[in-house]
mmCIF file of C-alpha atoms and ligand atoms in Angstrom:
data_model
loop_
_atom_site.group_PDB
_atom_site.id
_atom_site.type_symbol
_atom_site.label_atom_id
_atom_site.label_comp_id
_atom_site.label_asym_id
_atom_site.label_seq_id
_atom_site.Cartn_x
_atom_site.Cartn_y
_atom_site.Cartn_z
ATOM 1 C CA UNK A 831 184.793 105.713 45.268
ATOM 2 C CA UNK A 832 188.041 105.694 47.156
ATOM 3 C CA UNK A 833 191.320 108.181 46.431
ATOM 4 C CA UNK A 834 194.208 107.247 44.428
ATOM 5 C CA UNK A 835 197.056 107.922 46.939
ATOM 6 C CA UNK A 836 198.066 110.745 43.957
ATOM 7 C CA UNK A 837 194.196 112.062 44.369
ATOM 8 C CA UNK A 838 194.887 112.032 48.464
ATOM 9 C CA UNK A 839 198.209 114.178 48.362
ATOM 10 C CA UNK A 840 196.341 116.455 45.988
ATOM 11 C CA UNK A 841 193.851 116.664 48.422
ATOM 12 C CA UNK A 842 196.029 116.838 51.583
ATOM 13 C CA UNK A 843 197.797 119.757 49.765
ATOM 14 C CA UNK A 844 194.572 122.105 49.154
ATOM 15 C CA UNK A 845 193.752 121.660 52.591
ATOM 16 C CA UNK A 846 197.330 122.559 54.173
ATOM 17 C CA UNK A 847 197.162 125.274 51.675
ATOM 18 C CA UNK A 848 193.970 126.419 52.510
ATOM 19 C CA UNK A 849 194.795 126.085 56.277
ATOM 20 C CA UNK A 850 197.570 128.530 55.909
ATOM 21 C CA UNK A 851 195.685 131.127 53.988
ATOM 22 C CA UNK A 852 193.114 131.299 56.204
ATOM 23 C CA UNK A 853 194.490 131.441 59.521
ATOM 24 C CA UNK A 854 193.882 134.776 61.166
ATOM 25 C CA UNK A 855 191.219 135.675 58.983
ATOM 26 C CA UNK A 856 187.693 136.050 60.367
ATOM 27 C CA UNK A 857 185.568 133.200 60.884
ATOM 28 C CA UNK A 858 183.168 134.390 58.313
ATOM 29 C CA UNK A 859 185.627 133.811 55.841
ATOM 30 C CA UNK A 860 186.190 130.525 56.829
ATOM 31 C CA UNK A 861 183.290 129.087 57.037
ATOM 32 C CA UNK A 862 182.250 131.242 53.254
ATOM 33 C CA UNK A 863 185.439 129.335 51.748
ATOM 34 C CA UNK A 864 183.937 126.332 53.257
ATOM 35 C CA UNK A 865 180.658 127.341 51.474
ATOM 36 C CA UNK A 866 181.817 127.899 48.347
ATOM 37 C CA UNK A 867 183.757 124.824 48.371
ATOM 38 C CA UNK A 868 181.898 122.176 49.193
ATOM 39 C CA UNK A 869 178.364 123.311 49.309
ATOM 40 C CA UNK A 870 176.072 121.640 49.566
ATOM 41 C CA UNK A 871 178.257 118.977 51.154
ATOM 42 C CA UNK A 872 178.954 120.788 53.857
ATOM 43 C CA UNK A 873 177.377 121.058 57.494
ATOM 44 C CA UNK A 874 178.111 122.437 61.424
ATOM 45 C CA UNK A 875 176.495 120.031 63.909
ATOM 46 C CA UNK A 876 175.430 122.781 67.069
ATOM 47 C CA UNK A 877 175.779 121.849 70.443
ATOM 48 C CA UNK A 878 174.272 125.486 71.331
ATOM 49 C CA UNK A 879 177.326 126.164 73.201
ATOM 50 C CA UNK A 880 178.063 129.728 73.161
ATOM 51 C CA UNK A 881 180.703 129.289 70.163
ATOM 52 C CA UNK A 882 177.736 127.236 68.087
ATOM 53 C CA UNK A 883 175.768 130.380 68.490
ATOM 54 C CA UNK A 884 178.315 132.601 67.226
ATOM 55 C CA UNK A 885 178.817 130.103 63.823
ATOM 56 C CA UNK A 886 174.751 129.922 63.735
ATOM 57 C CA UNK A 887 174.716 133.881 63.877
ATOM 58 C CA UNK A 888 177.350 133.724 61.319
ATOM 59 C CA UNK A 889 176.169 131.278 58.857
ATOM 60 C CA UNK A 890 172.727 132.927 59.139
ATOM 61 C CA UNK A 891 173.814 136.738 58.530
ATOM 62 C CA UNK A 892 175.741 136.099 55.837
ATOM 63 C CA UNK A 893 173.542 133.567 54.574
ATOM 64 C CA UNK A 894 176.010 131.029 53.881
ATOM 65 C CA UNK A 895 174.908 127.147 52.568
ATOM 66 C CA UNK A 896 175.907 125.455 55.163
ATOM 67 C CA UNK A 897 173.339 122.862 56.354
ATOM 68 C CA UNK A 898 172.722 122.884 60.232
ATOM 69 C CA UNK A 899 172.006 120.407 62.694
ATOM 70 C CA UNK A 900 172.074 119.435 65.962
ATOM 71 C CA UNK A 901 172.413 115.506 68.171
ATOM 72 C CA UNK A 902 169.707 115.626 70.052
ATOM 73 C CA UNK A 903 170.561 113.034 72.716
ATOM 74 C CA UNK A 904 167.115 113.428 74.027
ATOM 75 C CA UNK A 905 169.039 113.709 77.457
ATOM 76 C CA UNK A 906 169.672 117.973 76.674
ATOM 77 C CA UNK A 907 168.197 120.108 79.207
ATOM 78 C CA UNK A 908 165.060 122.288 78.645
ATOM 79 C CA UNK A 909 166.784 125.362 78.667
ATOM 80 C CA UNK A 910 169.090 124.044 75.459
ATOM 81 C CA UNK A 911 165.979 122.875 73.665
ATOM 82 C CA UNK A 912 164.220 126.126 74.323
ATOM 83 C CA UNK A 913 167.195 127.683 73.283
ATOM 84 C CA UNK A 914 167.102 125.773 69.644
ATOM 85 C CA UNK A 915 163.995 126.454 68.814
ATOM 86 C CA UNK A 916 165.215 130.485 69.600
ATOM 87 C CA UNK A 917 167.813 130.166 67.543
ATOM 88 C CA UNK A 918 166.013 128.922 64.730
ATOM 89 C CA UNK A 919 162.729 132.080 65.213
ATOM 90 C CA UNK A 920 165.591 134.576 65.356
ATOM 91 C CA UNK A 921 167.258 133.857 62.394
ATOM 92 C CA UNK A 922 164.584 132.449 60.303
ATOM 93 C CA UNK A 923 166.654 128.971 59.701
ATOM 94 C CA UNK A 924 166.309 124.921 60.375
ATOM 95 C CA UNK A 925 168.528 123.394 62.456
ATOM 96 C CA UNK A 926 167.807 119.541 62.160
ATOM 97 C CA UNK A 927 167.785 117.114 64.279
ATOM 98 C CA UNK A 928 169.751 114.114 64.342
ATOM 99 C CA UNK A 929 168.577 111.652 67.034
ATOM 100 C CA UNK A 930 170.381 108.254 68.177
ATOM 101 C CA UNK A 931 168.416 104.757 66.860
ATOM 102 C CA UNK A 932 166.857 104.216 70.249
ATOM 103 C CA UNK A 933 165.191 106.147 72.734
ATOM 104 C CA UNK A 934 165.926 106.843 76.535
ATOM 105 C CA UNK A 935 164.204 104.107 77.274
ATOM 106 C CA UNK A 936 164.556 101.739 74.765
ATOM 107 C CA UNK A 937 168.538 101.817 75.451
ATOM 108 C CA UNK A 938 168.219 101.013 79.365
ATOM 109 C CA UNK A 939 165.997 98.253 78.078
ATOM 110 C CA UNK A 940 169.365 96.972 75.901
ATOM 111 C CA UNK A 941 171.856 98.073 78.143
ATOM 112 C CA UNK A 942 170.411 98.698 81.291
ATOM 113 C CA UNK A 943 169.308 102.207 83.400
ATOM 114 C CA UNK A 944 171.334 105.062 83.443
ATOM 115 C CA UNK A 945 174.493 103.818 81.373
ATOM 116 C CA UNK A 946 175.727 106.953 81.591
ATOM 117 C CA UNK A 947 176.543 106.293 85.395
ATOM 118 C CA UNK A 948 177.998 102.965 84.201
ATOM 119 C CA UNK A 949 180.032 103.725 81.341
ATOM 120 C CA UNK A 950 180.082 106.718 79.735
ATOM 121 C CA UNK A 951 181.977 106.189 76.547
ATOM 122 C CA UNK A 952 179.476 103.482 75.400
ATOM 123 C CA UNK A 953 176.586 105.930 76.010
ATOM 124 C CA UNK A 954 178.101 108.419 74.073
ATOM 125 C CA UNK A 955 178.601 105.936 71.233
ATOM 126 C CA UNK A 956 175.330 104.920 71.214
ATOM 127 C CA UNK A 957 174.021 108.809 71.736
ATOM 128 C CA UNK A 958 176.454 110.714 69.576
ATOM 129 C CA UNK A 959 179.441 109.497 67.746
ATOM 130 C CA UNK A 960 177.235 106.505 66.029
ATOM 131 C CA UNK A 961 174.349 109.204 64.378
ATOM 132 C CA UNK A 962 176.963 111.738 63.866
ATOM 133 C CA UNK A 963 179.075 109.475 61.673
ATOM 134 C CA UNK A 964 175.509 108.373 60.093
ATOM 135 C CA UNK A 965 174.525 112.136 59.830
ATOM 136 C CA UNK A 966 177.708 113.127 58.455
ATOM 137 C CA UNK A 967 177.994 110.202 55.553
ATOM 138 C CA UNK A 968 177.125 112.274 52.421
ATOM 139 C CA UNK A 969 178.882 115.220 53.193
ATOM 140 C CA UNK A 970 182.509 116.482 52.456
ATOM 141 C CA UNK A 971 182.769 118.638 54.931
ATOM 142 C CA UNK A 972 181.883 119.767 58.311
ATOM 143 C CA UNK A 973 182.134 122.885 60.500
ATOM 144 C CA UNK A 974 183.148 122.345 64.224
ATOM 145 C CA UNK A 975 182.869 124.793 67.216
ATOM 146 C CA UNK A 976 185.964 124.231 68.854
ATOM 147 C CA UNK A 977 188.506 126.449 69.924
ATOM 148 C CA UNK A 978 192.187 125.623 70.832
ATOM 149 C CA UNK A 979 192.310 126.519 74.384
ATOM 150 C CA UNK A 980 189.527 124.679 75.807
ATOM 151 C CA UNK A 981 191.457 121.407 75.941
ATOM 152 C CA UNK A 982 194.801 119.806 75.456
ATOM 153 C CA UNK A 983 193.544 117.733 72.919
ATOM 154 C CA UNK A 984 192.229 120.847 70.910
ATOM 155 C CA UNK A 985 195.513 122.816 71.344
ATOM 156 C CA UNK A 986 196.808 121.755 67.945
ATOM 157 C CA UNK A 987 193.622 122.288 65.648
ATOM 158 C CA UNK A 988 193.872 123.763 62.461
ATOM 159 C CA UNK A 989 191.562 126.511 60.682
ATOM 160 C CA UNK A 990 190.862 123.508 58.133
ATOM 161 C CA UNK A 991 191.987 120.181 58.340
ATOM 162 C CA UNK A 992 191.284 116.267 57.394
ATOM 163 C CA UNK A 993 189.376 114.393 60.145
ATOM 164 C CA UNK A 994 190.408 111.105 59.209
ATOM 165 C CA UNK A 995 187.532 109.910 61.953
ATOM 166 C CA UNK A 996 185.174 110.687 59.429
ATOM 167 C CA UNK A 997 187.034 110.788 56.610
ATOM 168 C CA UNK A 998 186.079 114.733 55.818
ATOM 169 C CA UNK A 999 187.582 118.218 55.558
ATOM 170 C CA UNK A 1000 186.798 119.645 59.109
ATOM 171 C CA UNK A 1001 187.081 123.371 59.515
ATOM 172 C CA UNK A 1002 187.310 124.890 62.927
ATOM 173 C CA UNK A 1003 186.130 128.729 62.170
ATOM 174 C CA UNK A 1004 186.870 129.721 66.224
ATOM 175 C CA UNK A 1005 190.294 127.899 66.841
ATOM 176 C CA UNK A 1006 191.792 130.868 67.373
ATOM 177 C CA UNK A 1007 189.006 132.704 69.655
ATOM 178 C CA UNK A 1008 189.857 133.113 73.070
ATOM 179 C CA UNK A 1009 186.406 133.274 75.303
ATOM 180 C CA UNK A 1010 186.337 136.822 75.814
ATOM 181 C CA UNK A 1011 186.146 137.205 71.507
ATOM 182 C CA UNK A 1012 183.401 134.805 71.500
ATOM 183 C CA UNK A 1013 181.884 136.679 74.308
ATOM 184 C CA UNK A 1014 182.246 139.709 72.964
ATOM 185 C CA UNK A 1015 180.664 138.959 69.555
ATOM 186 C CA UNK A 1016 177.545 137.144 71.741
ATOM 187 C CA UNK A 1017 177.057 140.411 73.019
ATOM 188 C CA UNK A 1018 177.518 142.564 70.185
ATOM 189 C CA UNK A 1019 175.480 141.197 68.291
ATOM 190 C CA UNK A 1020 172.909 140.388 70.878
ATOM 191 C CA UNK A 1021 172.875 136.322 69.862
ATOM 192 C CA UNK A 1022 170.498 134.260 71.982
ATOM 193 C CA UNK A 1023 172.767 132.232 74.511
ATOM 194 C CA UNK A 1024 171.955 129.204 77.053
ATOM 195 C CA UNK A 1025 170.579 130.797 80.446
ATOM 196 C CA UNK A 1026 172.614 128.007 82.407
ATOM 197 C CA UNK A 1027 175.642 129.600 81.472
ATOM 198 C CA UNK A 1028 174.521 132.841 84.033
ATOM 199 C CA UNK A 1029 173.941 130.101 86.660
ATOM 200 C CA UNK A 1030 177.625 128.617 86.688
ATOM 201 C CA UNK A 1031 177.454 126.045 83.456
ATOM 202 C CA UNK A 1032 179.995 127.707 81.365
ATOM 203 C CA UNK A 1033 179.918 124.487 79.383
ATOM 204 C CA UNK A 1034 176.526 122.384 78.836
ATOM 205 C CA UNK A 1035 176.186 118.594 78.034
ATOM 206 C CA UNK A 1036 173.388 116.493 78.734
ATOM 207 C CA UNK A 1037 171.660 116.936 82.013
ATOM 208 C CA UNK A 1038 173.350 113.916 83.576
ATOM 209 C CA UNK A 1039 176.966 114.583 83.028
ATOM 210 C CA UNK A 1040 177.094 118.187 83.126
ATOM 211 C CA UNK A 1041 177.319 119.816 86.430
ATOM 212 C CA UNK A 1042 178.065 123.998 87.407
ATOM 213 C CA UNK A 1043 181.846 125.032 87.128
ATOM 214 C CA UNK A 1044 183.280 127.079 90.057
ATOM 215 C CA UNK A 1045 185.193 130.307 89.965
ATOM 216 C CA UNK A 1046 188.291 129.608 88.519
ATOM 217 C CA UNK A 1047 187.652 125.908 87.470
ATOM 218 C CA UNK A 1048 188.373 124.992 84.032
ATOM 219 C CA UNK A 1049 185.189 125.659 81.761
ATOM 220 C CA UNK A 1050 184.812 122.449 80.965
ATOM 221 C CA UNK A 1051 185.418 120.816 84.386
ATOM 222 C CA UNK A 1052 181.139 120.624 85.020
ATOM 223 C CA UNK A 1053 181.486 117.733 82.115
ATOM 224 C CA UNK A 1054 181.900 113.756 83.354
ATOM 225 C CA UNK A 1055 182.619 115.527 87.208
ATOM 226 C CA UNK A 1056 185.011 113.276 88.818
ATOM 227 C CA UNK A 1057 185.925 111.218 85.392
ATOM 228 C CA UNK A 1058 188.667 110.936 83.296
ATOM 229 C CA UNK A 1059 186.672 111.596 79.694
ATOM 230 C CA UNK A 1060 186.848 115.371 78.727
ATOM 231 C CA UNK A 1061 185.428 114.881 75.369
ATOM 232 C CA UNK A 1062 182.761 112.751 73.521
ATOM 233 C CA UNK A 1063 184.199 111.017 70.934
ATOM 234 C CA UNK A 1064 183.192 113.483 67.981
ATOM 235 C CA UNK A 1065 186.921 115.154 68.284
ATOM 236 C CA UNK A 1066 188.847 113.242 69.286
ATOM 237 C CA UNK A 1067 192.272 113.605 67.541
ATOM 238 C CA UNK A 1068 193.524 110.467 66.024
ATOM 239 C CA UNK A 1069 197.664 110.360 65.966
ATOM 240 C CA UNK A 1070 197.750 109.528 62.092
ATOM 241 C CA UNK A 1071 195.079 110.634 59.841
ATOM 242 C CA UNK A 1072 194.458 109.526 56.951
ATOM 243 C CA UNK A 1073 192.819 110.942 54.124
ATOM 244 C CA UNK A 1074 192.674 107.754 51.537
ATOM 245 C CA UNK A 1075 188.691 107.697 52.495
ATOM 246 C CA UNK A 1076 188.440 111.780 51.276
ATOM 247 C CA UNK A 1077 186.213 111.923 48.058
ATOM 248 C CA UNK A 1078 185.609 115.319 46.927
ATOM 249 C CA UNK A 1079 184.451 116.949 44.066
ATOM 250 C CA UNK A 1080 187.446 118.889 43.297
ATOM 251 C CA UNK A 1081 185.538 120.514 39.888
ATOM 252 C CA UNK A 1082 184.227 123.173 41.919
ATOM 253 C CA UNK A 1083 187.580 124.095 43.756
ATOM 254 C CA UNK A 1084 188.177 127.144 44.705
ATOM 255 C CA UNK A 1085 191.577 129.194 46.534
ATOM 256 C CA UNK A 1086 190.984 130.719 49.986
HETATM 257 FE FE1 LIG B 1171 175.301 109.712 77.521
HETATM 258 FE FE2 LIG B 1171 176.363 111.576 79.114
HETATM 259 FE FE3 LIG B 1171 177.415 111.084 76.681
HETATM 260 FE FE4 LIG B 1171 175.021 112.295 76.945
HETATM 261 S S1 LIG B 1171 177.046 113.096 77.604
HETATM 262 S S2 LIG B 1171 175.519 110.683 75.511
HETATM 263 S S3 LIG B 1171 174.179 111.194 78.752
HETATM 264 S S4 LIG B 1171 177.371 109.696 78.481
#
């Protein structure tokens, strides 16, 4: 069922609305508007970074329905799947996986070995953006880890906002967090984190294009070493969004 363009402005309205009211609140609240919004149509796809672990610690504690799952690329390294499997003992919840159509080694049958070296973007088309569109079809709305300062392109996220990509209501808990905050609540409330990140990975990928950060490098500079691509594809920022393919359930609305 598509929006009338009457049903979209409605639509683009709650959200600016809703991105006002809850900026500068904390995440909690956030992700429980989310909640009570669109459950169960709602979900936060990990990548065990240490700002997924903070919304997992979050949406566990205050045992929010928010569905949880992770891409597993099948490329992660075995201190992230050890690390998902802690996650999920600790806080007594599921995180599901969502896994690409073909295997390691079915895909360097198609497209030959290692087309990560080759071309990146197409690997993470294949590996991510492909099953997380599939993942995501049948929600309205999903929870992202990203924070503003980690990269230009993130700089202008809102709280909550469209993601005409997918054509759902994203909400970005942590875009105001600085790394110290989400540092801070790791430790404070003793959350289980990646051991790579003590041995110079302050950011974590798949084990062929992630690499250590130095002192002083940007966090995310270990990702794609020596390429342009920064991101994956799942956030990227399109210049126009548009929210004609939004179809929510507005009978259970609900006011930040
Ligand atoms: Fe492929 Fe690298 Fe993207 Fe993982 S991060 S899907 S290995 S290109």
């Amino acid at each position: 069922m598509e929006t009338s363009p009457v049903e979209s402005a409605v639509v683009d309205e709650e959200i600016d609305e809703a991105a006002r009211a809850l900026e500068g609140r904390p995440a909690e609240d956030v992700l429980a508007w989310g909640a009570r919004r669109f459950a169960p149509r709602i979900t936060f796809a990990t990548g065990f970074g240490p700002e997924g672990c903070v919304l997992v610690d979050l949406v566990a504690r205050h045992g929010l329905a928010i569905d949880l799952f992770t891409l597993d690329t099948g490329l992660l390294f075995p201190e992230t799947y050890a690390l998902w499997r802690r996650l999920e003992e600790r806080y007594g919840v599921v995180i599901r996986a969502v896994r690409p159509e073909h295997s390691v080694a079915d895909q360097a049958a198609a497209h030959g070995d290692r087309l990560w070296e080759r071309d990146p973007d197409r690997c993470c088309e294949l590996r991510k953006v492909v099953p997380l569109r599939q993942a995501l079809s049948g929600f309205a709305a999903w929870v992202t880890a990203i924070r503003r300062e980690q990269t230009a392109a993130r700089a202008s996220a809102r709280v909550v906002e469209p993601d005409g990509r997918f054509g759902l209501v994203k909400l970005n808990p942590l875009a105001a967090w600085t790394s110290a905050a989400v540092w801070d609540h790791l430790r404070a409330h003793d959350v289980p984190v990646n051991p790579l990140h003590a041995r110079g990975y302050p950011s974590v990928g798949c084990w062929p294009c992630t690499t250590p950060a130095a002192d002083g490098e940007d966090p995310r500079a270990g990702r794609w070493r020596g390429r342009e691509k920064t991101e994956c594809g799942l956030h990227a920022r399109p210049a126009a969004v548009s929210l004609a393919t939004l179809t929510l359930d507005r009978t259970s609305q609900r006011s930040p």
